[in-house]
Coordinates of C-alpha atoms in Angstrom, one line a residue:
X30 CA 182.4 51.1 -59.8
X31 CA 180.6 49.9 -62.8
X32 CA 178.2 52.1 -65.1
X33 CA 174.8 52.7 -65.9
X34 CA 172.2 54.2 -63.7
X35 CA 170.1 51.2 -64.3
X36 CA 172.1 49.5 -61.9
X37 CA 171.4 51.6 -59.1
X38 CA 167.7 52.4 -59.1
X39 CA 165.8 49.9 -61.8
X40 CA 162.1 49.6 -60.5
X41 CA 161.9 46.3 -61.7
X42 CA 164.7 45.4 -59.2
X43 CA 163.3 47.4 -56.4
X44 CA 160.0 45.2 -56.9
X45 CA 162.1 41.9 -57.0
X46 CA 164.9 42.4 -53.8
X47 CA 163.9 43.8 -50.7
X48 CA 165.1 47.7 -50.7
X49 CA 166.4 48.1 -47.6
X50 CA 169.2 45.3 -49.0
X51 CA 169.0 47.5 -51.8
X52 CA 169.9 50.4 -50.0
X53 CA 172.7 48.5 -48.1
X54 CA 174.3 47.7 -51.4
X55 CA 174.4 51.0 -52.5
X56 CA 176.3 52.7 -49.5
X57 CA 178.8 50.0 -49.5
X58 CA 179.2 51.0 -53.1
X59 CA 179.4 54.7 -52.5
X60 CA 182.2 54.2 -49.7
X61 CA 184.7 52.5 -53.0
X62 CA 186.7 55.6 -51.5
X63 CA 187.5 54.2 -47.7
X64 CA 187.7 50.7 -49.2
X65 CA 190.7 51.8 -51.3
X66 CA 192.2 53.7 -48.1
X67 CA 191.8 50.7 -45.9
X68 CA 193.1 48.1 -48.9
X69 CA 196.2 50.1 -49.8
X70 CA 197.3 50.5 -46.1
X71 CA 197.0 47.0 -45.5
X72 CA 198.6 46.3 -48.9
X73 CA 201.7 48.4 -47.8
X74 CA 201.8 47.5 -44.0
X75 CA 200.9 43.7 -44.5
X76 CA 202.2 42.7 -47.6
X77 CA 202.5 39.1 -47.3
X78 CA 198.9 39.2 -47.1
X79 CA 198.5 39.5 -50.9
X80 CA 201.0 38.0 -52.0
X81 CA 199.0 35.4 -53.5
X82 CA 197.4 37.6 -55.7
X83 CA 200.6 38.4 -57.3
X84 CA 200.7 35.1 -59.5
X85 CA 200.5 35.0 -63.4
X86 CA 197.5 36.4 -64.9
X87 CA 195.5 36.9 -61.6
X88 CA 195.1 40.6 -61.8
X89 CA 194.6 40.6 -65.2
X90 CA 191.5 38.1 -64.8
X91 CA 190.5 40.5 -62.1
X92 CA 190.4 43.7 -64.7
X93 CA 188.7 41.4 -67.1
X94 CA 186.2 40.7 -64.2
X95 CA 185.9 44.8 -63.6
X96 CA 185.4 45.1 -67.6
X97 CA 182.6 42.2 -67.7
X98 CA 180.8 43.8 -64.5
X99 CA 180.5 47.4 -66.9
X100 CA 179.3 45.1 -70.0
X101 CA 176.3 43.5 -68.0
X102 CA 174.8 46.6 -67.5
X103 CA 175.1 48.1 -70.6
X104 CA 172.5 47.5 -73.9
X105 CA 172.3 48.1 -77.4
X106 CA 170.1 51.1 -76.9
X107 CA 172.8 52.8 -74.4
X108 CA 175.0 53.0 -77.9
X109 CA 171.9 54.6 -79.7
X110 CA 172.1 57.2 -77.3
X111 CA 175.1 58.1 -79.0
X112 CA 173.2 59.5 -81.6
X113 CA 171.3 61.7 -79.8
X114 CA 173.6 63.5 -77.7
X115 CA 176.6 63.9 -80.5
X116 CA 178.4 67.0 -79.6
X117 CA 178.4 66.3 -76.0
X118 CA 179.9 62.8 -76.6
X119 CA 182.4 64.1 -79.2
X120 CA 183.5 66.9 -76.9
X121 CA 183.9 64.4 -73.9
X122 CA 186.4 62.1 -76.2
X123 CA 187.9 65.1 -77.6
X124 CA 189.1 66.0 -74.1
X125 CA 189.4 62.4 -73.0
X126 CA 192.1 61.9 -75.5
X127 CA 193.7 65.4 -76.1
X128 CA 193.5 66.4 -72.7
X129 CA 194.8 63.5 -70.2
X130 CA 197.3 62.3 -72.5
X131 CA 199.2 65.7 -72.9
X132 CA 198.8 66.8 -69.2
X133 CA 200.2 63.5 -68.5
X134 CA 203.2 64.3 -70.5
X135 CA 203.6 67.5 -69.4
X136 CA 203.5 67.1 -65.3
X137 CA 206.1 64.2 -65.5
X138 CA 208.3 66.2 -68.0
X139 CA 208.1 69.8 -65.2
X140 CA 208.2 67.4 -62.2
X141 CA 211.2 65.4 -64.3
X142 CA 210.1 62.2 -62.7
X143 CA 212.0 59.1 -63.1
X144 CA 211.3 56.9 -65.9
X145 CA 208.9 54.1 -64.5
X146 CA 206.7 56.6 -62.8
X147 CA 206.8 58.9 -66.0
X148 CA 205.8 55.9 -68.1
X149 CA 202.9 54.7 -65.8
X150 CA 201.5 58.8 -65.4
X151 CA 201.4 58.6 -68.9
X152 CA 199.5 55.6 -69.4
X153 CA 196.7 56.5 -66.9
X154 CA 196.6 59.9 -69.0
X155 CA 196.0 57.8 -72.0
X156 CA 193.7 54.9 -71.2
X157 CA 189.4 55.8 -71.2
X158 CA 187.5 57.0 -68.6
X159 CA 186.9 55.3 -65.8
X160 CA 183.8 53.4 -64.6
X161 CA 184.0 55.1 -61.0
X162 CA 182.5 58.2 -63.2
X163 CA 179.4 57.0 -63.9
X164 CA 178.8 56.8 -59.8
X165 CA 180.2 60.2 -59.3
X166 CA 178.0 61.4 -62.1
X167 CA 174.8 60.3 -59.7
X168 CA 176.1 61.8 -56.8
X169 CA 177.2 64.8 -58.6
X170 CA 173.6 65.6 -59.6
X171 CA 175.2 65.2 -63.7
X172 CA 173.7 63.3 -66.9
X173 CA 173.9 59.4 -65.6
X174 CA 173.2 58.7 -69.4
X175 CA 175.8 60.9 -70.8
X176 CA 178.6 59.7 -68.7
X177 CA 177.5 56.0 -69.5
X178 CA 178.1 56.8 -73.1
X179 CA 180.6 58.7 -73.0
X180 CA 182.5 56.0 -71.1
X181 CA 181.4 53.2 -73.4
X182 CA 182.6 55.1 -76.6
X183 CA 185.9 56.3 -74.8
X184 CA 186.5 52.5 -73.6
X185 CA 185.7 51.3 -77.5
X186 CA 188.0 54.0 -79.2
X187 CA 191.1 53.1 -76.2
X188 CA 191.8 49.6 -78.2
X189 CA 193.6 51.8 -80.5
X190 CA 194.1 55.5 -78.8
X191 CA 195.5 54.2 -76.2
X192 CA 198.5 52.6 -78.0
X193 CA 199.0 54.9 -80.5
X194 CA 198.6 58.3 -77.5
X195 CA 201.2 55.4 -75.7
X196 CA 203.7 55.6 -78.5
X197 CA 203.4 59.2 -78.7
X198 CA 204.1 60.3 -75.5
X199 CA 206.1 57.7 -74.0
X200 CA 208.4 56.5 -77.5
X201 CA 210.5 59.0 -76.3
X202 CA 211.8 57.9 -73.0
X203 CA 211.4 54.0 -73.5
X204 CA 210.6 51.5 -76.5
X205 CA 206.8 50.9 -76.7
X206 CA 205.5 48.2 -78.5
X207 CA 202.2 49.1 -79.7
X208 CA 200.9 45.9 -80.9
X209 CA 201.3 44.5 -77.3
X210 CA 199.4 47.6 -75.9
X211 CA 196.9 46.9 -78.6
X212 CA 196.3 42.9 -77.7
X213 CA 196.1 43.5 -73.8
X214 CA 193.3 46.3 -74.4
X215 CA 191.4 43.6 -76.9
X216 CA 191.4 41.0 -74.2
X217 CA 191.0 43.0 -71.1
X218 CA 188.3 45.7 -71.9
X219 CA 186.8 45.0 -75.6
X220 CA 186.3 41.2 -75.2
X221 CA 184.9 41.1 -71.3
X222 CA 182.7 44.4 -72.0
X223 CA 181.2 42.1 -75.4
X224 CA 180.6 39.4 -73.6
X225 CA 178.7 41.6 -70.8
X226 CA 176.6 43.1 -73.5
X227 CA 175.7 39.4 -75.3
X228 CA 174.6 38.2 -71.6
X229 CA 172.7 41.0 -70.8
X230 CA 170.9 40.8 -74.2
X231 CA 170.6 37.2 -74.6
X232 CA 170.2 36.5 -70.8
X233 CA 168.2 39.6 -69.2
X234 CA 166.5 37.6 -66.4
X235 CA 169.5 36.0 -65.2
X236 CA 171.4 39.6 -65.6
X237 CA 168.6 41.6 -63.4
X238 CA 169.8 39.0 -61.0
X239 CA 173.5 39.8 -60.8
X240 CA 173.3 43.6 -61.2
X241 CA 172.6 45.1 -58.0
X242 CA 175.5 43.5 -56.8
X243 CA 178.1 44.3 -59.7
X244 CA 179.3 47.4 -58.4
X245 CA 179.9 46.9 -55.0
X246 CA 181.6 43.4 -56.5
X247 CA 183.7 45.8 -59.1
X248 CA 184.5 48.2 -56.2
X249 CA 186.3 45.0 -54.5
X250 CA 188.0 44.0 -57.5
X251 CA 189.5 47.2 -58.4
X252 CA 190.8 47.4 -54.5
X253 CA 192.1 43.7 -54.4
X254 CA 194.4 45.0 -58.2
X255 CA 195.6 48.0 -56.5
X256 CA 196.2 46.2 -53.3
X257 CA 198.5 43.9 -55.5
X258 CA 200.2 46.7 -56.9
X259 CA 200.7 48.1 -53.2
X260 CA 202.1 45.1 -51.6
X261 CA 204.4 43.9 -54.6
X262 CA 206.1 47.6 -54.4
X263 CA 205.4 48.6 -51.4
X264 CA 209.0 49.9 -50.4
X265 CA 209.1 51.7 -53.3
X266 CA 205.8 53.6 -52.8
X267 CA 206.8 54.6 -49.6
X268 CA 210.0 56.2 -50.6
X269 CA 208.7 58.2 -53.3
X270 CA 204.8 58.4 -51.9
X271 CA 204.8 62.1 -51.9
X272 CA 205.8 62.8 -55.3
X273 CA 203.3 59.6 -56.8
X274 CA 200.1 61.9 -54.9
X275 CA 201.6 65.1 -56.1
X276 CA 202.4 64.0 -60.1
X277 CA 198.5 62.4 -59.7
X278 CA 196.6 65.0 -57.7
X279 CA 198.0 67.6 -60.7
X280 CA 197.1 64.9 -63.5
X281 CA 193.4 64.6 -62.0
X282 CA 192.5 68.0 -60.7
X283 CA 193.8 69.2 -64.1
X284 CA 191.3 67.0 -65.8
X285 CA 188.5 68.0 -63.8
X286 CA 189.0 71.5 -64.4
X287 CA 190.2 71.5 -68.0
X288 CA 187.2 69.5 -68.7
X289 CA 184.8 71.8 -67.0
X290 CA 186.6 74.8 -69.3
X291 CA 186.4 72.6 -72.4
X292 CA 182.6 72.0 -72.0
X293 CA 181.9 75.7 -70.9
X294 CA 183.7 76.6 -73.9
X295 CA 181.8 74.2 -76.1
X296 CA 178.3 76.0 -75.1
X297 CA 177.4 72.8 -73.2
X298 CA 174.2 72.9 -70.3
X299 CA 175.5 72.8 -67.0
X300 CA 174.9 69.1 -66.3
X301 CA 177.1 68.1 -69.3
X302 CA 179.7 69.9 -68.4
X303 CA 179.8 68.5 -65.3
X304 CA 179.5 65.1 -66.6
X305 CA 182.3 65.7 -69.2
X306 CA 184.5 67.0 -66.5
X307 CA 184.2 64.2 -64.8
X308 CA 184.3 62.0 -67.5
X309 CA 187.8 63.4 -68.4
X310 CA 189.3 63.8 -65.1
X311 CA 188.7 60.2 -64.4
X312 CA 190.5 57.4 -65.9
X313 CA 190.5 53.8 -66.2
X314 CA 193.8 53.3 -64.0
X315 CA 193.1 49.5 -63.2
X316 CA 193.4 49.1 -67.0
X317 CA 197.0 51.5 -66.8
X318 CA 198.0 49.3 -64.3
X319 CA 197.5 46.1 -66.7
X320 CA 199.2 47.5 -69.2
X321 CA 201.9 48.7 -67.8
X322 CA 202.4 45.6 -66.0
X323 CA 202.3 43.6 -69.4
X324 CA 204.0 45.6 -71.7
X325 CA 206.7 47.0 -69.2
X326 CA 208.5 44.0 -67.2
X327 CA 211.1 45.9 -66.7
X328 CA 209.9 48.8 -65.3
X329 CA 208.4 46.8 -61.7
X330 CA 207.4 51.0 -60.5
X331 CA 205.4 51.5 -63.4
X332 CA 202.2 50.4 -61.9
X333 CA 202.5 51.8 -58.6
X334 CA 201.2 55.4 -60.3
X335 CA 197.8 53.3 -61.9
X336 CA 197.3 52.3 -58.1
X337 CA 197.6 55.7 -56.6
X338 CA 196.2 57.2 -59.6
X339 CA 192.6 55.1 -58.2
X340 CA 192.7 56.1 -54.9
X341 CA 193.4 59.6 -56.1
X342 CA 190.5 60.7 -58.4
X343 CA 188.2 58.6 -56.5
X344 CA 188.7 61.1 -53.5
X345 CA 189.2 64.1 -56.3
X346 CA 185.5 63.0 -57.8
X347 CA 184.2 62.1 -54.9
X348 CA 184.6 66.0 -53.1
X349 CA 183.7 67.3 -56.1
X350 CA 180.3 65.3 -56.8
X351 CA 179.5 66.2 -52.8
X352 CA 180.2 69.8 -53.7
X353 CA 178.3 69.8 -56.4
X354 CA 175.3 68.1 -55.5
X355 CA 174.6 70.7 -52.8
X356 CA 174.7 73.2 -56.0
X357 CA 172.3 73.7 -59.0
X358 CA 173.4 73.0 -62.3

């Protein structure tokens, strides 16, 4: 689940661990889908079993853990690449932040769902792209580099969109305190994703080490958060499952598709525009699902639609990367 297509195929780590381990790696990785099936039903059937996982700032550590994995594959020179690609990145943030956010809003006002589900539809509309998108990017036959870029500069600019779009769309059913919103993005996605970036730059031997096995070890964290969320609600999923997979099938395939027109409109070739529909129909929900956890205590349902909102675009992006790949730009 974490970015960059030099964790994937790097010949320098081809020549250094034996590829068929490689290999091995990378189809556990690309199966993030069935893990998340097989960890939620557990989480919902069995959930004594994470109970454990429940406690104080465990899931938060976990997110920071997800956030750190992204950092140590990222560089300096991914963020030069920001200057030469502009108008692809700007148009990917444009519809990151205009598009989710509003969609969001507008599916949980038309499906005039209850408070805590509204609340946590509209933080997963609001938080940055997800790092999921950089694999489906690969799969999809898109621009690897763009979408890492894309979700480096979206995950930099959340620390204050994401409050402020917060406060904007969900002031008006429920108080939101934005300074909270703004700390717990500092410490779970700006400081881990820095301190990835220092390591990999001041530590690059040690880093080529851990990176063939960050995203398979991200893919398990991100399960073992939404497995939390599962078992700690897990009556209240089941009543209301139907509508949490509708309200986040709409919020998703409405981001892939909206994206897709934003970039077509935008003159875009067609591997950025399916990068930037992927980048926008795909969200950071493990973040969502911090958030609302920290700044919300007393809505308990609020991070119940971060958790289905993971399982959901995965499977989206995933059908749509396969469906793509068998299709020339």
């Amino acid at each position: 689940m974490v970015s960059t297509a030099r964790c994937y195929f790097p010949l320098q780590i081809y020549l250094r661990f034996n590829p068929t381990f490689f290999d091995m790696l990378q189809k556990l990785t690309l199966l993030f889908p069935l893990w998340m099936l097989i960890s939620a039903t557990l989480a919902l059937f069995n959930p004594a079993w994470f109970t454990p996982l429940n406690q104080g700032s465990t899931v938060v550590l976990i997110l920071a853990f997800v956030m750190l994995c992204m950092g140590l594959t990222l560089t300096v020179d991914d963020f030069r690449r920001i200057g030469r690609m502009p108008k692809a990145v700007a148009t990917g943030l444009f519809g990151q932040y205009t598009i989710m956010p509003a969609l969001a809003w507008g599916i949980a006002t038309l499906m005039n769902l209850p408070v805590h589900f509204a609340i946590g539809l509209i933080l997963v509309g609001c938080c940055p792209g997800g790092t999921a998108s950089n694999l489906v990017s690969y799969i999809a036959k898109a621009d690897v580099a763009l979408s890492v870029v894309m979700t480096v500069c979206s995950t930099l600019a959340a620390i204050i969109l994401t409050p402020l779009l917060t406060k904007l769309f969900a002031g008006t059913l429920v108080p939101v305190d934005t300074w909270m919103l703004f700390k717990q993005t500092l410490q779970v996605v700006i400081l881990p994703v820095t301190l990835g970036i220092a390591l990999n730059h001041w530590l690059p031997n040690t880093v080529q080490r851990i990176i063939p096995f960050a995203p398979l070890l991200a893919v398990i964290a991100v399960c073992m958060i939404c497995a939390t969320v599962f078992a700690g609600q897990a009556e209240g999923i089941l009543n209301y499952i139907g509508e949490l997979i509708l309200a986040t099938a709409l919020l998703h395939a409405g981001g892939f598709f909206l994206g897709y027109s934003l970039a077509k409109l935008s003159n875009h070739n067609g591997r950025s525009m399916r990068t930037i529909s992927i980048e926008v129909g795909m969200q950071n929900s493990g973040l969502a699902i911090v958030l609302s956890k920290q700044a919300f205590p007393l809505l308990p349902l609020a991070p119940v639609v971060g958790a289905i909102s993971v399982l959901m675009h995965s499977l989206l992006g995933s059908l749509l990367a396969v469906i793509w790949r068998n299709q020339r730009p």
